PDB file of C-alpha atoms in Angstrom:
ATOM      1  CA  UNK A   1       4.374   9.895 -22.169  1.00 94.00           C
ATOM      2  CA  UNK A   2       0.658   9.732 -21.287  1.00 97.00           C
ATOM      3  CA  UNK A   3      -0.475   9.375 -17.493  1.00 98.00           C
ATOM      4  CA  UNK A   4      -4.048   8.282 -16.994  1.00 98.00           C
ATOM      5  CA  UNK A   5      -5.571   9.183 -13.746  1.00 98.00           C
ATOM      6  CA  UNK A   6      -8.269   8.763 -12.160  1.00 98.00           C
ATOM      7  CA  UNK A   7     -10.870  11.584 -11.304  1.00 97.00           C
ATOM      8  CA  UNK A   8     -11.932  11.449  -7.956  1.00 93.00           C
ATOM      9  CA  UNK A   9     -14.934  12.613  -6.367  1.00 90.00           C
ATOM     10  CA  UNK A  10     -15.189  15.196  -3.642  1.00 91.00           C
ATOM     11  CA  UNK A  11     -15.668  13.981  -0.580  1.00 90.00           C
ATOM     12  CA  UNK A  12     -13.437  11.026  -1.082  1.00 90.00           C
ATOM     13  CA  UNK A  13     -10.539  10.811   1.161  1.00 89.00           C
ATOM     14  CA  UNK A  14      -8.221  10.383  -1.819  1.00 93.00           C
ATOM     15  CA  UNK A  15      -9.707  13.282  -4.109  1.00 96.00           C
ATOM     16  CA  UNK A  16      -6.924  15.733  -3.375  1.00 96.00           C
ATOM     17  CA  UNK A  17      -4.523  13.249  -3.894  1.00 97.00           C
ATOM     18  CA  UNK A  18      -5.203  12.752  -6.941  1.00 98.00           C
ATOM     19  CA  UNK A  19      -5.718  16.102  -7.806  1.00 97.00           C
ATOM     20  CA  UNK A  20      -2.118  16.524  -7.340  1.00 98.00           C
ATOM     21  CA  UNK A  21      -0.994  13.716  -8.607  1.00 98.00           C
ATOM     22  CA  UNK A  22      -3.082  14.869 -12.206  1.00 98.00           C
ATOM     23  CA  UNK A  23      -1.332  18.175 -11.363  1.00 98.00           C
ATOM     24  CA  UNK A  24       2.373  17.076 -10.804  1.00 98.00           C
ATOM     25  CA  UNK A  25       2.078  14.924 -14.297  1.00 98.00           C
ATOM     26  CA  UNK A  26       1.118  17.668 -15.808  1.00 98.00           C
ATOM     27  CA  UNK A  27       3.829  20.279 -14.577  1.00 98.00           C
ATOM     28  CA  UNK A  28       6.536  17.613 -15.887  1.00 97.00           C
ATOM     29  CA  UNK A  29       5.307  17.898 -19.153  1.00 97.00           C
ATOM     30  CA  UNK A  30       3.273  14.250 -19.803  1.00 97.00           C
ATOM     31  CA  UNK A  31       0.161  14.107 -21.463  1.00 97.00           C
ATOM     32  CA  UNK A  32      -2.407  14.338 -18.676  1.00 97.00           C
ATOM     33  CA  UNK A  33      -5.719  12.179 -19.209  1.00 97.00           C
ATOM     34  CA  UNK A  34      -8.639  11.601 -16.501  1.00 98.00           C
ATOM     35  CA  UNK A  35     -10.814   9.214 -16.210  1.00 98.00           C
ATOM     36  CA  UNK A  36     -13.619   7.553 -14.159  1.00 96.00           C
ATOM     37  CA  UNK A  37     -14.112   4.142 -13.011  1.00 95.00           C
ATOM     38  CA  UNK A  38     -16.996   3.402 -15.260  1.00 96.00           C
ATOM     39  CA  UNK A  39     -15.590   4.563 -18.647  1.00 96.00           C
ATOM     40  CA  UNK A  40     -12.174   2.237 -17.150  1.00 97.00           C
ATOM     41  CA  UNK A  41     -14.833  -0.318 -16.601  1.00 97.00           C
ATOM     42  CA  UNK A  42     -15.685   0.188 -20.311  1.00 97.00           C
ATOM     43  CA  UNK A  43     -12.255   0.057 -21.991  1.00 97.00           C
ATOM     44  CA  UNK A  44     -11.186   3.407 -22.168  1.00 96.00           C
ATOM     45  CA  UNK A  45      -7.883   2.777 -21.368  1.00 97.00           C
ATOM     46  CA  UNK A  46      -7.251  -0.406 -23.484  1.00 97.00           C
ATOM     47  CA  UNK A  47      -5.714   0.576 -25.697  1.00 96.00           C
ATOM     48  CA  UNK A  48      -3.266   3.004 -23.950  1.00 97.00           C
ATOM     49  CA  UNK A  49      -2.899  -0.209 -21.643  1.00 97.00           C
ATOM     50  CA  UNK A  50      -2.433  -2.872 -24.363  1.00 97.00           C
ATOM     51  CA  UNK A  51      -1.152  -1.238 -27.376  1.00 96.00           C
ATOM     52  CA  UNK A  52       1.548   1.828 -25.898  1.00 96.00           C
ATOM     53  CA  UNK A  53       2.092   0.383 -22.914  1.00 96.00           C
ATOM     54  CA  UNK A  54       5.658   1.958 -22.686  1.00 96.00           C
ATOM     55  CA  UNK A  55       3.825   4.881 -23.158  1.00 96.00           C
ATOM     56  CA  UNK A  56       1.407   4.673 -20.496  1.00 97.00           C
ATOM     57  CA  UNK A  57       0.876   5.156 -17.002  1.00 98.00           C
ATOM     58  CA  UNK A  58      -2.049   4.727 -14.572  1.00 98.00           C
ATOM     59  CA  UNK A  59      -2.463   6.099 -11.130  1.00 98.00           C
ATOM     60  CA  UNK A  60      -5.413   5.657  -9.029  1.00 97.00           C
ATOM     61  CA  UNK A  61      -7.211   3.838  -6.004  1.00 94.00           C
ATOM     62  CA  UNK A  62      -5.808   0.586  -4.985  1.00 92.00           C
ATOM     63  CA  UNK A  63      -8.436  -1.095  -6.885  1.00 92.00           C
ATOM     64  CA  UNK A  64      -8.570   0.613  -9.816  1.00 95.00           C
ATOM     65  CA  UNK A  65      -4.194  -0.126 -10.455  1.00 96.00           C
ATOM     66  CA  UNK A  66      -4.654  -3.694 -10.013  1.00 95.00           C
ATOM     67  CA  UNK A  67      -7.689  -3.948 -12.371  1.00 96.00           C
ATOM     68  CA  UNK A  68      -5.601  -2.134 -14.874  1.00 98.00           C
ATOM     69  CA  UNK A  69      -3.022  -4.726 -14.122  1.00 97.00           C
ATOM     70  CA  UNK A  70      -4.964  -7.466 -14.776  1.00 96.00           C
ATOM     71  CA  UNK A  71      -6.267  -5.565 -17.733  1.00 97.00           C
ATOM     72  CA  UNK A  72      -2.753  -4.920 -19.677  1.00 97.00           C
ATOM     73  CA  UNK A  73      -2.349  -8.710 -18.857  1.00 97.00           C
ATOM     74  CA  UNK A  74       0.287  -8.913 -16.295  1.00 97.00           C
ATOM     75  CA  UNK A  75       0.080 -10.250 -13.004  1.00 96.00           C
ATOM     76  CA  UNK A  76      -0.484  -8.499  -9.755  1.00 94.00           C
ATOM     77  CA  UNK A  77       2.694  -8.528  -7.452  1.00 94.00           C
ATOM     78  CA  UNK A  78       2.987 -10.569  -4.529  1.00 89.00           C
ATOM     79  CA  UNK A  79       4.430  -7.864  -2.370  1.00 92.00           C
ATOM     80  CA  UNK A  80       4.144  -9.477   1.447  1.00 92.00           C
ATOM     81  CA  UNK A  81       2.854  -6.874   3.803  1.00 94.00           C
ATOM     82  CA  UNK A  82       5.106  -8.412   6.666  1.00 95.00           C
ATOM     83  CA  UNK A  83       8.260 -10.070   4.882  1.00 95.00           C
ATOM     84  CA  UNK A  84       9.567 -13.333   5.824  1.00 94.00           C
ATOM     85  CA  UNK A  85      13.125 -11.784   5.602  1.00 97.00           C
ATOM     86  CA  UNK A  86      12.516  -9.040   8.186  1.00 98.00           C
ATOM     87  CA  UNK A  87      11.454 -10.608  11.060  1.00 96.00           C
ATOM     88  CA  UNK A  88      13.671  -9.268  13.572  1.00 97.00           C
ATOM     89  CA  UNK A  89      12.246  -5.886  13.189  1.00 98.00           C
ATOM     90  CA  UNK A  90       8.483  -7.177  13.434  1.00 97.00           C
ATOM     91  CA  UNK A  91       8.518  -7.789  16.975  1.00 96.00           C
ATOM     92  CA  UNK A  92       5.414  -9.731  16.898  1.00 96.00           C
ATOM     93  CA  UNK A  93       4.311 -13.185  15.956  1.00 95.00           C
ATOM     94  CA  UNK A  94       2.404 -13.316  12.872  1.00 96.00           C
ATOM     95  CA  UNK A  95       0.635 -15.808  10.554  1.00 96.00           C
ATOM     96  CA  UNK A  96      -1.942 -16.481   7.414  1.00 95.00           C
ATOM     97  CA  UNK A  97      -5.344 -18.108   8.443  1.00 97.00           C
ATOM     98  CA  UNK A  98      -8.479 -17.936   7.122  1.00 96.00           C
ATOM     99  CA  UNK A  99     -11.644 -15.595   8.455  1.00 96.00           C
ATOM    100  CA  UNK A 100     -13.574 -18.271   9.611  1.00 95.00           C
ATOM    101  CA  UNK A 101     -10.632 -20.021  11.688  1.00 96.00           C
ATOM    102  CA  UNK A 102      -9.932 -16.659  13.464  1.00 96.00           C
ATOM    103  CA  UNK A 103     -13.986 -16.089  14.325  1.00 95.00           C
ATOM    104  CA  UNK A 104     -14.193 -19.516  15.760  1.00 94.00           C
ATOM    105  CA  UNK A 105     -13.271 -18.788  19.543  1.00 95.00           C
ATOM    106  CA  UNK A 106     -14.911 -15.524  19.610  1.00 94.00           C
ATOM    107  CA  UNK A 107     -18.056 -17.415  17.885  1.00 92.00           C
ATOM    108  CA  UNK A 108     -17.790 -19.777  20.663  1.00 89.00           C
ATOM    109  CA  UNK A 109     -16.329 -17.302  23.148  1.00 86.00           C
ATOM    110  CA  UNK A 110     -13.610 -19.191  24.527  1.00 89.00           C
ATOM    111  CA  UNK A 111     -10.974 -17.782  25.975  1.00 85.00           C
ATOM    112  CA  UNK A 112      -8.148 -16.156  23.543  1.00 90.00           C
ATOM    113  CA  UNK A 113      -5.979 -13.823  22.991  1.00 94.00           C
ATOM    114  CA  UNK A 114      -6.603 -10.125  21.307  1.00 95.00           C
ATOM    115  CA  UNK A 115      -6.018 -10.433  17.071  1.00 97.00           C
ATOM    116  CA  UNK A 116      -5.152  -8.024  14.754  1.00 96.00           C
ATOM    117  CA  UNK A 117      -6.944  -9.089  11.770  1.00 96.00           C
ATOM    118  CA  UNK A 118      -6.789  -8.087   7.938  1.00 92.00           C
ATOM    119  CA  UNK A 119      -7.425  -8.950   4.925  1.00 91.00           C
ATOM    120  CA  UNK A 120      -4.494 -10.771   2.787  1.00 88.00           C
ATOM    121  CA  UNK A 121      -4.895 -10.157  -0.348  1.00 81.00           C
ATOM    122  CA  UNK A 122      -8.125  -8.562  -1.056  1.00 73.00           C
ATOM    123  CA  UNK A 123      -7.847  -5.571   0.926  1.00 71.00           C
ATOM    124  CA  UNK A 124     -11.044  -3.987   0.373  1.00 68.00           C
ATOM    125  CA  UNK A 125     -13.445  -6.643   1.486  1.00 80.00           C
ATOM    126  CA  UNK A 126     -13.132  -4.824   5.433  1.00 87.00           C
ATOM    127  CA  UNK A 127     -10.802  -3.330   7.296  1.00 86.00           C
ATOM    128  CA  UNK A 128      -8.338  -4.228   8.901  1.00 90.00           C
ATOM    129  CA  UNK A 129      -9.365  -4.279  13.000  1.00 92.00           C
ATOM    130  CA  UNK A 130      -8.988  -6.049  16.722  1.00 95.00           C
ATOM    131  CA  UNK A 131     -11.201  -8.909  17.468  1.00 96.00           C
ATOM    132  CA  UNK A 132     -11.191  -8.954  20.995  1.00 95.00           C
ATOM    133  CA  UNK A 133     -14.755 -10.257  21.674  1.00 94.00           C
ATOM    134  CA  UNK A 134     -17.599 -11.337  19.981  1.00 94.00           C
ATOM    135  CA  UNK A 135     -19.022  -8.281  18.871  1.00 94.00           C
ATOM    136  CA  UNK A 136     -16.224  -7.060  16.769  1.00 95.00           C
ATOM    137  CA  UNK A 137     -16.964  -9.871  14.601  1.00 95.00           C
ATOM    138  CA  UNK A 138     -19.981  -7.672  13.545  1.00 91.00           C
ATOM    139  CA  UNK A 139     -18.455  -5.384  10.429  1.00 88.00           C
ATOM    140  CA  UNK A 140     -17.086  -8.568   8.643  1.00 91.00           C
ATOM    141  CA  UNK A 141     -20.334 -10.704   9.177  1.00 90.00           C
ATOM    142  CA  UNK A 142     -21.035 -10.349   5.365  1.00 92.00           C
ATOM    143  CA  UNK A 143     -17.288 -11.532   4.145  1.00 94.00           C
ATOM    144  CA  UNK A 144     -16.819 -14.961   3.026  1.00 94.00           C
ATOM    145  CA  UNK A 145     -15.085 -17.120   6.042  1.00 94.00           C
ATOM    146  CA  UNK A 146     -12.798 -18.400   3.277  1.00 94.00           C
ATOM    147  CA  UNK A 147     -11.488 -15.235   2.958  1.00 94.00           C
ATOM    148  CA  UNK A 148      -7.282 -15.379   3.631  1.00 94.00           C
ATOM    149  CA  UNK A 149      -6.601 -13.340   6.391  1.00 95.00           C
ATOM    150  CA  UNK A 150      -3.269 -11.860   7.819  1.00 95.00           C
ATOM    151  CA  UNK A 151      -3.413 -12.250  11.950  1.00 97.00           C
ATOM    152  CA  UNK A 152      -0.937 -10.500  14.411  1.00 96.00           C
ATOM    153  CA  UNK A 153      -0.604 -10.418  17.974  1.00 96.00           C
ATOM    154  CA  UNK A 154      -2.058  -6.814  18.866  1.00 95.00           C
ATOM    155  CA  UNK A 155       1.042  -4.354  19.747  1.00 95.00           C
ATOM    156  CA  UNK A 156       0.033  -0.676  21.225  1.00 93.00           C
ATOM    157  CA  UNK A 157       1.995   1.911  19.238  1.00 96.00           C
ATOM    158  CA  UNK A 158       2.212   5.565  20.559  1.00 97.00           C
ATOM    159  CA  UNK A 159       2.912   6.818  17.098  1.00 98.00           C
ATOM    160  CA  UNK A 160       3.244   5.669  13.406  1.00 98.00           C
ATOM    161  CA  UNK A 161       5.349   6.716  11.254  1.00 98.00           C
ATOM    162  CA  UNK A 162       5.868   6.024   7.124  1.00 98.00           C
ATOM    163  CA  UNK A 163       8.738   5.720   5.452  1.00 98.00           C
ATOM    164  CA  UNK A 164       8.820   6.595   1.318  1.00 98.00           C
ATOM    165  CA  UNK A 165      11.418   3.923   0.108  1.00 98.00           C
ATOM    166  CA  UNK A 166      12.419   4.849  -3.360  1.00 98.00           C
ATOM    167  CA  UNK A 167      15.421   3.253  -5.306  1.00 98.00           C
ATOM    168  CA  UNK A 168      17.136   1.224  -2.455  1.00 98.00           C
ATOM    169  CA  UNK A 169      17.003   4.753  -0.088  1.00 98.00           C
ATOM    170  CA  UNK A 170      14.528   6.309   2.357  1.00 98.00           C
ATOM    171  CA  UNK A 171      13.598   9.507   0.511  1.00 98.00           C
ATOM    172  CA  UNK A 172      11.117  11.057   3.354  1.00 98.00           C
ATOM    173  CA  UNK A 173      10.011  10.014   6.757  1.00 98.00           C
ATOM    174  CA  UNK A 174       6.495  11.157   7.735  1.00 98.00           C
ATOM    175  CA  UNK A 175       4.289  10.924  10.796  1.00 98.00           C
ATOM    176  CA  UNK A 176       0.494  10.265  10.032  1.00 96.00           C
ATOM    177  CA  UNK A 177      -0.670   8.505  13.719  1.00 97.00           C
ATOM    178  CA  UNK A 178      -0.118   9.561  17.376  1.00 97.00           C
ATOM    179  CA  UNK A 179       3.080  11.487  18.848  1.00 97.00           C
ATOM    180  CA  UNK A 180       4.884  13.649  16.271  1.00 97.00           C
ATOM    181  CA  UNK A 181       7.073  14.207  18.354  1.00 96.00           C
ATOM    182  CA  UNK A 182       8.731  10.183  19.199  1.00 96.00           C
ATOM    183  CA  UNK A 183      10.609   9.721  16.069  1.00 97.00           C
ATOM    184  CA  UNK A 184      11.315   5.854  14.957  1.00 98.00           C
ATOM    185  CA  UNK A 185      14.957   4.900  15.497  1.00 98.00           C
ATOM    186  CA  UNK A 186      16.632   5.096  12.030  1.00 98.00           C
ATOM    187  CA  UNK A 187      19.366   2.559  12.375  1.00 98.00           C
ATOM    188  CA  UNK A 188      16.942   0.043  13.034  1.00 98.00           C
ATOM    189  CA  UNK A 189      15.213   1.713   9.585  1.00 98.00           C
ATOM    190  CA  UNK A 190      17.905   1.034   7.575  1.00 98.00           C
ATOM    191  CA  UNK A 191      19.144  -2.103   8.660  1.00 98.00           C
ATOM    192  CA  UNK A 192      15.517  -3.272   7.717  1.00 98.00           C
ATOM    193  CA  UNK A 193      16.277  -1.785   4.708  1.00 98.00           C
ATOM    194  CA  UNK A 194      19.441  -3.264   3.528  1.00 98.00           C
ATOM    195  CA  UNK A 195      17.823  -6.681   4.908  1.00 98.00           C
ATOM    196  CA  UNK A 196      15.104  -6.306   2.536  1.00 98.00           C
ATOM    197  CA  UNK A 197      15.084  -8.835  -0.263  1.00 96.00           C
ATOM    198  CA  UNK A 198      13.653  -8.157  -3.701  1.00 95.00           C
ATOM    199  CA  UNK A 199      12.872  -4.297  -2.409  1.00 98.00           C
ATOM    200  CA  UNK A 200      10.495  -3.119  -5.293  1.00 98.00           C
ATOM    201  CA  UNK A 201      11.950  -0.035  -6.489  1.00 98.00           C
ATOM    202  CA  UNK A 202       9.204   2.066  -5.207  1.00 98.00           C
ATOM    203  CA  UNK A 203       7.169   1.218  -1.294  1.00 98.00           C
ATOM    204  CA  UNK A 204       6.832   2.168   1.896  1.00 98.00           C
ATOM    205  CA  UNK A 205       7.647   0.759   5.263  1.00 98.00           C
ATOM    206  CA  UNK A 206       5.990   1.701   7.993  1.00 98.00           C
ATOM    207  CA  UNK A 207       6.759   2.077  11.495  1.00 98.00           C
ATOM    208  CA  UNK A 208       5.971   2.221  15.042  1.00 98.00           C
ATOM    209  CA  UNK A 209       6.894   2.677  18.087  1.00 98.00           C
ATOM    210  CA  UNK A 210       5.722   1.410  21.507  1.00 97.00           C
ATOM    211  CA  UNK A 211       5.464   2.630  24.904  1.00 93.00           C
ATOM    212  CA  UNK A 212       8.780   0.882  25.866  1.00 94.00           C
ATOM    213  CA  UNK A 213      10.045   2.993  23.341  1.00 96.00           C
ATOM    214  CA  UNK A 214      11.027   0.239  20.819  1.00 97.00           C
ATOM    215  CA  UNK A 215      10.319   0.675  17.123  1.00 98.00           C
ATOM    216  CA  UNK A 216       8.912  -2.141  15.750  1.00 98.00           C
ATOM    217  CA  UNK A 217       7.498  -2.762  11.856  1.00 98.00           C
ATOM    218  CA  UNK A 218       4.119  -2.126  10.985  1.00 97.00           C
ATOM    219  CA  UNK A 219       3.746  -3.014   7.299  1.00 96.00           C
ATOM    220  CA  UNK A 220       5.184  -2.356   4.285  1.00 97.00           C
ATOM    221  CA  UNK A 221       3.158  -1.050   1.018  1.00 95.00           C
ATOM    222  CA  UNK A 222       3.617  -1.410  -2.356  1.00 97.00           C
ATOM    223  CA  UNK A 223       4.347   1.692  -4.264  1.00 97.00           C
ATOM    224  CA  UNK A 224       1.305   2.072  -6.445  1.00 95.00           C
ATOM    225  CA  UNK A 225      -0.715   1.517  -3.341  1.00 92.00           C
ATOM    226  CA  UNK A 226       0.607   4.654  -1.227  1.00 94.00           C
ATOM    227  CA  UNK A 227      -1.034   7.673  -0.009  1.00 93.00           C
ATOM    228  CA  UNK A 228       1.583  10.903   0.415  1.00 96.00           C
ATOM    229  CA  UNK A 229       1.527  12.101   3.923  1.00 96.00           C
ATOM    230  CA  UNK A 230       4.487  14.711   3.055  1.00 94.00           C
ATOM    231  CA  UNK A 231       6.588  13.415   0.766  1.00 96.00           C
ATOM    232  CA  UNK A 232       7.611  15.619  -2.624  1.00 97.00           C
ATOM    233  CA  UNK A 233       5.317  15.312  -5.185  1.00 98.00           C
ATOM    234  CA  UNK A 234       7.897  14.811  -7.421  1.00 98.00           C
ATOM    235  CA  UNK A 235       9.634  12.362  -5.673  1.00 98.00           C
ATOM    236  CA  UNK A 236       6.099  10.356  -5.654  1.00 98.00           C
ATOM    237  CA  UNK A 237       5.079  10.879  -9.111  1.00 98.00           C
ATOM    238  CA  UNK A 238       8.228   9.245 -10.012  1.00 98.00           C
ATOM    239  CA  UNK A 239       7.651   6.490  -7.230  1.00 98.00           C
ATOM    240  CA  UNK A 240       4.156   5.967  -9.291  1.00 98.00           C
ATOM    241  CA  UNK A 241       6.173   5.226 -12.459  1.00 98.00           C
ATOM    242  CA  UNK A 242       8.778   3.775 -11.669  1.00 98.00           C
ATOM    243  CA  UNK A 243       6.854   1.316 -10.082  1.00 98.00           C
ATOM    244  CA  UNK A 244       4.440   0.697 -12.304  1.00 98.00           C
ATOM    245  CA  UNK A 245       6.962   0.048 -15.572  1.00 98.00           C
ATOM    246  CA  UNK A 246       8.634  -2.788 -12.738  1.00 98.00           C
ATOM    247  CA  UNK A 247       5.135  -3.951 -12.415  1.00 98.00           C
ATOM    248  CA  UNK A 248       4.489  -4.370 -16.188  1.00 97.00           C
ATOM    249  CA  UNK A 249       7.457  -5.716 -17.192  1.00 97.00           C
ATOM    250  CA  UNK A 250       8.832  -2.734 -19.176  1.00 97.00           C
ATOM    251  CA  UNK A 251      12.817  -1.457 -19.110  1.00 97.00           C
ATOM    252  CA  UNK A 252      13.626   1.203 -16.660  1.00 97.00           C
ATOM    253  CA  UNK A 253      13.536   4.651 -17.641  1.00 97.00           C
ATOM    254  CA  UNK A 254      15.737   6.020 -15.031  1.00 97.00           C
ATOM    255  CA  UNK A 255      12.769   7.931 -13.803  1.00 97.00           C
ATOM    256  CA  UNK A 256      13.802   9.757 -10.123  1.00 97.00           C
ATOM    257  CA  UNK A 257      17.499   8.941 -10.629  1.00 96.00           C
ATOM    258  CA  UNK A 258      18.144  12.565  -9.896  1.00 92.00           C
ATOM    259  CA  UNK A 259      15.729  12.993  -7.390  1.00 89.00           C
TER     260      UNK A 259
END
């Protein structure tokens, strides 16, 4: 098995994570090859992606992995950040729109409620942010108004946690923001996972706790796009591999079943 792991740049927030991914694949006995983005764009991974897909894994930044999926002639996964089947655990209104439509009331100084806005598909277009007034539009001013966005009512969370989901089980729950002593309700987390239709082999469910103590789903993240906030590296790399194979339409090789 050959693992292609993107070479990060020192100072990049993802640098250490990529180094740990590379080391763990090597430690697991895989042929481990590093690549940088210019090499990728020149086709350095194409032979593995197109000729030996069953022996190839790609790990890297979200944009790089999405580009690798396209170069392998596979469809990008359409995992919703807030799946409709999980509405009982979301606890707030949410809808899809375009950036232009969301901007209009703020540009016209109309009375409107604050909303949280983030790209629906193109996550690198701008960072998710809260629109409260006109000046909040400035960071996304250069973004095409036709860009589709996910819009949500604003909810203040005192803490946020990531539940790593692998093969239908919660493997680790890690705090990534806020009060580390305020733990999400395990019963709600498990009930939501049980109701999660078409759950991929590897993903995360992020949970927030409100000041009133309510546990709400923040979002779902795909297994190819997860930062590591504390999950065991063997489990983490197995999640990357299993989800990559699932997206590529390859037979499940059972990786991680015994972890």
